[in-house]
PDB file of C-alpha atoms in Angstrom:
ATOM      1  CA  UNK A  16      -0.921  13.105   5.651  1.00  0.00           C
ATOM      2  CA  UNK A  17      -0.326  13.343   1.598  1.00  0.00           C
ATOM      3  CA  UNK A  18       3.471  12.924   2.158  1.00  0.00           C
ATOM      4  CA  UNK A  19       2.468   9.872   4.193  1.00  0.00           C
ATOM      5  CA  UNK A  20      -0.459   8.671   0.977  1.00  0.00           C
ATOM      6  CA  UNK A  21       2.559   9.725  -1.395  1.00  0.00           C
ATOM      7  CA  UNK A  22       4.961   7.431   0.152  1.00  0.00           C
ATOM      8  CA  UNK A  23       2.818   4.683   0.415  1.00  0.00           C
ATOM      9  CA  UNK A  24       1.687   5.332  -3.176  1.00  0.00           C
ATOM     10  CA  UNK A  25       4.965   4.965  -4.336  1.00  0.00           C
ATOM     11  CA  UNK A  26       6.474   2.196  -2.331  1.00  0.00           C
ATOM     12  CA  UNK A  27       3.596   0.170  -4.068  1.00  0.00           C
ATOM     13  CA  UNK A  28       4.236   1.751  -6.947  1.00  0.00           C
ATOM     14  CA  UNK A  29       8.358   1.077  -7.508  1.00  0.00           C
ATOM     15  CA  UNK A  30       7.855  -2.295  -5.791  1.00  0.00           C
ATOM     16  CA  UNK A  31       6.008  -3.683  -8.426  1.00  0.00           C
ATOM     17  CA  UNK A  32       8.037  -1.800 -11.134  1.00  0.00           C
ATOM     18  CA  UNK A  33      11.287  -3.305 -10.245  1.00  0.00           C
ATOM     19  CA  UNK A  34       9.176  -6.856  -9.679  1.00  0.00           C
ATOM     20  CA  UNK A  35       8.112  -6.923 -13.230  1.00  0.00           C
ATOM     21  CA  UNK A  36      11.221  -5.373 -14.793  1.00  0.00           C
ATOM     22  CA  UNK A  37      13.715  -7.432 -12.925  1.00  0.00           C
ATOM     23  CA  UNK A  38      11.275 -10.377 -14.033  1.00  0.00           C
ATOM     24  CA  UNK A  39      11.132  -9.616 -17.268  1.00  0.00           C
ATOM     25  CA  UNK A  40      15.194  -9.322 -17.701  1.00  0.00           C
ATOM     26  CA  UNK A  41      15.578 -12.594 -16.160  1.00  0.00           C
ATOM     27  CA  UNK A  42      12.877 -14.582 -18.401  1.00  0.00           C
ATOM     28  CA  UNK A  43      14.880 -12.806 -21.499  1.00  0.00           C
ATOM     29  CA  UNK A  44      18.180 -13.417 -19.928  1.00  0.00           C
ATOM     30  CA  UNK A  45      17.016 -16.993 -19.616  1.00  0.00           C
ATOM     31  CA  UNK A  46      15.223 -17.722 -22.808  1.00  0.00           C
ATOM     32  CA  UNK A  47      18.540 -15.449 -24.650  1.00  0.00           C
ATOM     33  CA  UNK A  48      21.546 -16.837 -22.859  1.00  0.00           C
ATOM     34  CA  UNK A  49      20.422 -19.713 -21.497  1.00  0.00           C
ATOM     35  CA  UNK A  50      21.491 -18.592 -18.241  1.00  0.00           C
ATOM     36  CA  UNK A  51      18.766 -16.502 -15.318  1.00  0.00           C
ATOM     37  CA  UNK A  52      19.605 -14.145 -13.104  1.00  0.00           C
ATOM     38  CA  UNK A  53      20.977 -15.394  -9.434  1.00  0.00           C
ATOM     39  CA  UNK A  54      19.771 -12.688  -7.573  1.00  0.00           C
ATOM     40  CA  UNK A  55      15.901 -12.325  -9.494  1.00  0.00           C
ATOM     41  CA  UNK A  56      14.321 -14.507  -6.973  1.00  0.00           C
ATOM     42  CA  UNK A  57      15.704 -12.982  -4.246  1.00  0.00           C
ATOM     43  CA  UNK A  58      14.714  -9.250  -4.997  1.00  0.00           C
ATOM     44  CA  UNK A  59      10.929 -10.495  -6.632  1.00  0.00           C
ATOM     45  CA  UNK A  60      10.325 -12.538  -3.367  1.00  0.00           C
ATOM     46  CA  UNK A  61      11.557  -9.581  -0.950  1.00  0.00           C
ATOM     47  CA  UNK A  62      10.013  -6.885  -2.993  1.00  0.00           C
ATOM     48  CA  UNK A  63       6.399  -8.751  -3.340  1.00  0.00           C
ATOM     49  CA  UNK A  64       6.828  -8.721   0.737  1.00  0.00           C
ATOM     50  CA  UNK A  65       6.746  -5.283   0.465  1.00  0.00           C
ATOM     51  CA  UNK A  66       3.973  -4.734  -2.021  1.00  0.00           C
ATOM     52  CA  UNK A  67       2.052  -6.950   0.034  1.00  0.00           C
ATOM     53  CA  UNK A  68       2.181  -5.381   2.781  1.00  0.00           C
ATOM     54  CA  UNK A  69       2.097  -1.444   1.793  1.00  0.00           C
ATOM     55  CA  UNK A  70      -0.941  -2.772  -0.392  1.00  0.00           C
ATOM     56  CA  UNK A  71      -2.109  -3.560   2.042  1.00  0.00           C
ATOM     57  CA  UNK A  72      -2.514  -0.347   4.254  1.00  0.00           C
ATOM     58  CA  UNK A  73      -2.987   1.491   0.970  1.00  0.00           C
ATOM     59  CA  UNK A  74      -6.135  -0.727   0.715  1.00  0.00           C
ATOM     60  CA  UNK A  75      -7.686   0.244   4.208  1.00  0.00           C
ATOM     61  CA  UNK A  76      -7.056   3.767   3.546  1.00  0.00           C
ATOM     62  CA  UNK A  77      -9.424   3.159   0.305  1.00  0.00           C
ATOM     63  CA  UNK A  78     -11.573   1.022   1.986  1.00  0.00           C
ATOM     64  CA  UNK A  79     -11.216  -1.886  -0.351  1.00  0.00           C
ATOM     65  CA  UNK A  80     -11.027  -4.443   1.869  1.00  0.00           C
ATOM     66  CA  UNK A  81     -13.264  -6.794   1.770  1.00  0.00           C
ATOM     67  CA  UNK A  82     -15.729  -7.520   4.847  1.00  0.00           C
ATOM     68  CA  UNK A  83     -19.453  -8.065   5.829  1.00  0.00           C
ATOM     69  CA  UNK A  84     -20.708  -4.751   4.454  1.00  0.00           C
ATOM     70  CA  UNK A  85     -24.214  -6.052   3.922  1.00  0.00           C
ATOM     71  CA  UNK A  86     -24.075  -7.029   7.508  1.00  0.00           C
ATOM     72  CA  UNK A  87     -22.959  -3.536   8.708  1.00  0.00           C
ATOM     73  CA  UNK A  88     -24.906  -1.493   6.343  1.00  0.00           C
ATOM     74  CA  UNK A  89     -28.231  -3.298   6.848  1.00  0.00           C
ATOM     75  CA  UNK A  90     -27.592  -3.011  10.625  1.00  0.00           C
ATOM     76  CA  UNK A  91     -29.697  -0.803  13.022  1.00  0.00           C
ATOM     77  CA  UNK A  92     -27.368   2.704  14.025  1.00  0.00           C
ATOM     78  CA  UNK A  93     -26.587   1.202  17.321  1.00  0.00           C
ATOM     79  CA  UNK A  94     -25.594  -2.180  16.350  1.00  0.00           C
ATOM     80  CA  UNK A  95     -23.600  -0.710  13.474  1.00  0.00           C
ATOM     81  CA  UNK A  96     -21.555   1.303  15.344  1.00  0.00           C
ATOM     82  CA  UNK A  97     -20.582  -2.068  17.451  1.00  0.00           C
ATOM     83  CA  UNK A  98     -20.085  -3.448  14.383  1.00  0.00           C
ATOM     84  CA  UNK A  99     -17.443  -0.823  13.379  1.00  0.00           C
ATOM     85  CA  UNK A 100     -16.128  -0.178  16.626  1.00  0.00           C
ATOM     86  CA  UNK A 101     -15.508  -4.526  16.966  1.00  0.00           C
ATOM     87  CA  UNK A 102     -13.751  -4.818  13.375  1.00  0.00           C
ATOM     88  CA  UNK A 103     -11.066  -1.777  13.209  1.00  0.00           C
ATOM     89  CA  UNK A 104     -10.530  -2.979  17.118  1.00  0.00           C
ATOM     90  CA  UNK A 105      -9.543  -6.728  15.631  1.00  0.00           C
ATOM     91  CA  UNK A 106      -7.509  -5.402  12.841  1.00  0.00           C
ATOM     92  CA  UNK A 107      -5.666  -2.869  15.093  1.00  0.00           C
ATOM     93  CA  UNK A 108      -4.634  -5.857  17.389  1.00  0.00           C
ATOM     94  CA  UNK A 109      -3.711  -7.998  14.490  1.00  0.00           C
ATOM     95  CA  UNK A 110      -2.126  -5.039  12.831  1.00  0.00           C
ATOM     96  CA  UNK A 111      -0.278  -4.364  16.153  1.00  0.00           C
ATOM     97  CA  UNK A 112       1.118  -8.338  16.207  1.00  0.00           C
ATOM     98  CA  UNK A 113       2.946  -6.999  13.039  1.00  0.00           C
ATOM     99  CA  UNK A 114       3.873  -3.995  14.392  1.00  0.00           C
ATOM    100  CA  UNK A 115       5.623  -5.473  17.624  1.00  0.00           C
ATOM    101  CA  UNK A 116       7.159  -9.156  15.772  1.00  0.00           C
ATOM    102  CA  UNK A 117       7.317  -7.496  12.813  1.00  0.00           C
ATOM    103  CA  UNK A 118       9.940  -4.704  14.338  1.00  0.00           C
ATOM    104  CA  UNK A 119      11.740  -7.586  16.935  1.00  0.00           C
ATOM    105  CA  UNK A 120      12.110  -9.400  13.951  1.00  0.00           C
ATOM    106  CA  UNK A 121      13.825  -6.360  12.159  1.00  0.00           C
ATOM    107  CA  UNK A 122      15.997  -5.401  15.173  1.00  0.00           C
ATOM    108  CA  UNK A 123      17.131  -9.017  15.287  1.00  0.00           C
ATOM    109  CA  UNK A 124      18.384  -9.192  12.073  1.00  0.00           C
ATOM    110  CA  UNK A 125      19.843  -5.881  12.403  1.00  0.00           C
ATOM    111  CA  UNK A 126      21.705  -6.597  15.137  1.00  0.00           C
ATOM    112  CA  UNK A 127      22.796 -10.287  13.484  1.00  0.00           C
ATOM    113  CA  UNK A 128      24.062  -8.223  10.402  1.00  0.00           C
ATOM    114  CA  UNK A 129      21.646 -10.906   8.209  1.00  0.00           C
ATOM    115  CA  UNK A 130      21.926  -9.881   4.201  1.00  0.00           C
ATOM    116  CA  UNK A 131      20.444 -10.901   1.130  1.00  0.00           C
ATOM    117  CA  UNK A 132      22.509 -13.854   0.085  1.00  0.00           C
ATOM    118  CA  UNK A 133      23.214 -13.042  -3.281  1.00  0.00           C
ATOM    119  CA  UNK A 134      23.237  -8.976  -3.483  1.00  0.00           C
ATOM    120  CA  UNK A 135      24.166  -8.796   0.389  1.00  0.00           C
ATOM    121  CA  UNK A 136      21.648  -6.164   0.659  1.00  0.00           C
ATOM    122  CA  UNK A 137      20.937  -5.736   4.343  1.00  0.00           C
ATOM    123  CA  UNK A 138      17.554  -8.143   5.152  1.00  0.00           C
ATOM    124  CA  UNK A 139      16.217  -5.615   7.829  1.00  0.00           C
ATOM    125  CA  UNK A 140      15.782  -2.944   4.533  1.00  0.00           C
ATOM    126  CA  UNK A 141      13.455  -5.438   3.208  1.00  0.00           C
ATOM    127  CA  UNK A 142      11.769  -6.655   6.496  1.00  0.00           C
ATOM    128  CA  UNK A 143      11.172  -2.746   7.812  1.00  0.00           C
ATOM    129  CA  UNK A 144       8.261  -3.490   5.433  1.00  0.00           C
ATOM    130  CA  UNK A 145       6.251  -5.582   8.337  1.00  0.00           C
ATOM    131  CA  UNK A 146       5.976  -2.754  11.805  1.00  0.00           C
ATOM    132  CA  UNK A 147       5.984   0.290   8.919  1.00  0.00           C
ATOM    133  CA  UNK A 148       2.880  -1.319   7.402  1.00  0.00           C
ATOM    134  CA  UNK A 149       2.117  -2.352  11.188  1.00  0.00           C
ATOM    135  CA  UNK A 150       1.807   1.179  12.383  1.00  0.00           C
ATOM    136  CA  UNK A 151       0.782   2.642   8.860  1.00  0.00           C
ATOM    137  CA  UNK A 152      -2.047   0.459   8.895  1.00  0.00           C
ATOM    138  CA  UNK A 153      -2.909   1.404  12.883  1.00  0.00           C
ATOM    139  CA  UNK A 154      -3.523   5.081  11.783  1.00  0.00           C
ATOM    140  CA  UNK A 155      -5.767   4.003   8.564  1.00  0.00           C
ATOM    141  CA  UNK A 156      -7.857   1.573  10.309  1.00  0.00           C
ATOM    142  CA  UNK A 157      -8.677   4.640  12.891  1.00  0.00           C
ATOM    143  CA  UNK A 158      -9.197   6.842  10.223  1.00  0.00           C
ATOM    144  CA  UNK A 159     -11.217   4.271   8.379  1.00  0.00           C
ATOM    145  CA  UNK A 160     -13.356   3.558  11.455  1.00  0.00           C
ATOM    146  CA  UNK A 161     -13.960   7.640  12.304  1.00  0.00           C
ATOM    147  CA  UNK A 162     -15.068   7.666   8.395  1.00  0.00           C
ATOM    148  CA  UNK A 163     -17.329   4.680   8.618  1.00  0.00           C
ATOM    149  CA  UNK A 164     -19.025   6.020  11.917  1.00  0.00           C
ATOM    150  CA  UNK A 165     -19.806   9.578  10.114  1.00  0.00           C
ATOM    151  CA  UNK A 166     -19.858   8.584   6.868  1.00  0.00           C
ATOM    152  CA  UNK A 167     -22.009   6.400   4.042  1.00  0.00           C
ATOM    153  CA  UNK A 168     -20.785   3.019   3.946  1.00  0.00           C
ATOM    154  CA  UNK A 169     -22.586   1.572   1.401  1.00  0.00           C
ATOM    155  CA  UNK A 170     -21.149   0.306  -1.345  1.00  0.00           C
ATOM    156  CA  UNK A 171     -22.362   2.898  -4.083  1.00  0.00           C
ATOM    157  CA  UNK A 172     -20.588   5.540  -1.468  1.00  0.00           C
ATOM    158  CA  UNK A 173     -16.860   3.483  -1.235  1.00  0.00           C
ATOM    159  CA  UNK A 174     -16.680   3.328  -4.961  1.00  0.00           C
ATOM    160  CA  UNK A 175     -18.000   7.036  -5.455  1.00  0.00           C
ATOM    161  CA  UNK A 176     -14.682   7.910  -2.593  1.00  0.00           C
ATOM    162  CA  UNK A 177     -12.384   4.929  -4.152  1.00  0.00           C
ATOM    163  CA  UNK A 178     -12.987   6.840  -7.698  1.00  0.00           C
ATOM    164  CA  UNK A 179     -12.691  10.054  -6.464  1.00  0.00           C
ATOM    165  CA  UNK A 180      -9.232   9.532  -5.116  1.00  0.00           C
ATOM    166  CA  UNK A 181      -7.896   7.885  -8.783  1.00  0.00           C
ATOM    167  CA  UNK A 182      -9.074  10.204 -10.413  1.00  0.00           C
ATOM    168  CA  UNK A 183      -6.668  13.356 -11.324  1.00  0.00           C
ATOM    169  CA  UNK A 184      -6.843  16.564  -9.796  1.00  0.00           C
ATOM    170  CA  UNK A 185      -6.932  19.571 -12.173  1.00  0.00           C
ATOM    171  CA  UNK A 186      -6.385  22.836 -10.763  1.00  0.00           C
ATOM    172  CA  UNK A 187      -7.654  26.401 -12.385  1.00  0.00           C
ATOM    173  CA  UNK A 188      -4.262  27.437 -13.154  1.00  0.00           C
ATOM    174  CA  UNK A 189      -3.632  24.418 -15.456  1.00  0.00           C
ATOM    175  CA  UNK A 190      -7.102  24.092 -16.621  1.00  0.00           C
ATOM    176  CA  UNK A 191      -6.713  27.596 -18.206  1.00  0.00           C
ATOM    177  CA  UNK A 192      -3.229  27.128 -19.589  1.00  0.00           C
ATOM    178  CA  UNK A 193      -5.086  24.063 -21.419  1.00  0.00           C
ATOM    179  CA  UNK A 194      -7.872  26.292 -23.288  1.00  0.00           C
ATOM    180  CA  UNK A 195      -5.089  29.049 -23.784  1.00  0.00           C
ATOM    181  CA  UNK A 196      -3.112  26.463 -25.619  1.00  0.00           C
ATOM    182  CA  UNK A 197      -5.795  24.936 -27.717  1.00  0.00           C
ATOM    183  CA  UNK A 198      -7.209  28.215 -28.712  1.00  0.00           C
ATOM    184  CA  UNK A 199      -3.695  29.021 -30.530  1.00  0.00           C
ATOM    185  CA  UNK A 200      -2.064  31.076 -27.385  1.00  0.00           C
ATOM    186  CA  UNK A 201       1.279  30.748 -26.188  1.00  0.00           C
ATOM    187  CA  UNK A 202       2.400  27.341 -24.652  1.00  0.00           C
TER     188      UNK A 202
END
């Protein structure tokens, strides 16, 4: 699973990159030349799709999402397991709409040969964003939910596990190339 956290890591990551440098370009082509880019809508509004949407799952694998923790975590065992159980069941049906419309849609316009209009970039490329996050999302709600029935919940406890994951990972090896270095070794 940390080629599948990598990719969606980075598909957030590059979306928003090119959003904000395509962005920029255009409001300094604009304000420069006089002139903006044709295409910058088109890639900022097809690109924010994607962030959107791979946010999204990269927020249920974090647990950000917001919902009715005091609800849940002030709830007896039994009725918080229900609790659980009823919520990742609604957002795996909702997050199985996407998956199935989501990939008809994307078939459809494969099929129809349907491009950007200004780049001509194939619109499926962009749209693959909907079922991917569909099914993404699928296997992090079930994860989520397996957590949340073994797991803390409360909020103190999805902050400790949302800073956790931020925060670097530092092995032995590098930690002791580190002190070797500062103590006037070889780099």
């Amino acid at each position: 699973m940390k080629i599948v956290k990598w990719f969606e890591d980075w598909v957030v990551i590059a979306s928003f990159m090119v959003i904000v440098l395509v962005t920029f370009v255009n409001v300094v082509f604009r304000f420069t030349f006089q002139a903006s880019l044709a295409f910058s809508e088109e890639i900022t509004i097809n690109l924010l799709v994607v962030l959107t949407m791979m946010g999204a799952v990269v927020g249920i694998r974090l647990g950000a999402h917001l919902g009715f923790s005091y609800l849940v975590e002030n709830a007896k065992p039994a009725i918080r397991r229900s609790l659980i159980i009823i919520g990742a069941s609604l957002m795996i049906v909702f997050l199985a709409v996407l998956l199935f419309w989501g990939s008809e849609m994307m078939i459809h316009q494969m099929v129809r040969g349907r491009a950007t209009p200004s780049l001509g970039i194939p619109q499926w490329l962009f749209t693959l964003s909907i079922p991917l996050a569909g099914l993404l999302g699928i296997i992090r709600t079930l994860q989520a939910a397996r957590v949340s029935l073994h797991e803390d919940t409360s909020a103190e406890a999805v902050a400790e596990r949302m800073a956790q994951e931020a925060a670097p990972v530092i092995d032995e090896a590098e930690l002791k190339t580190h002190t070797t270095d500062r103590q006037g070794g070889r780099k």
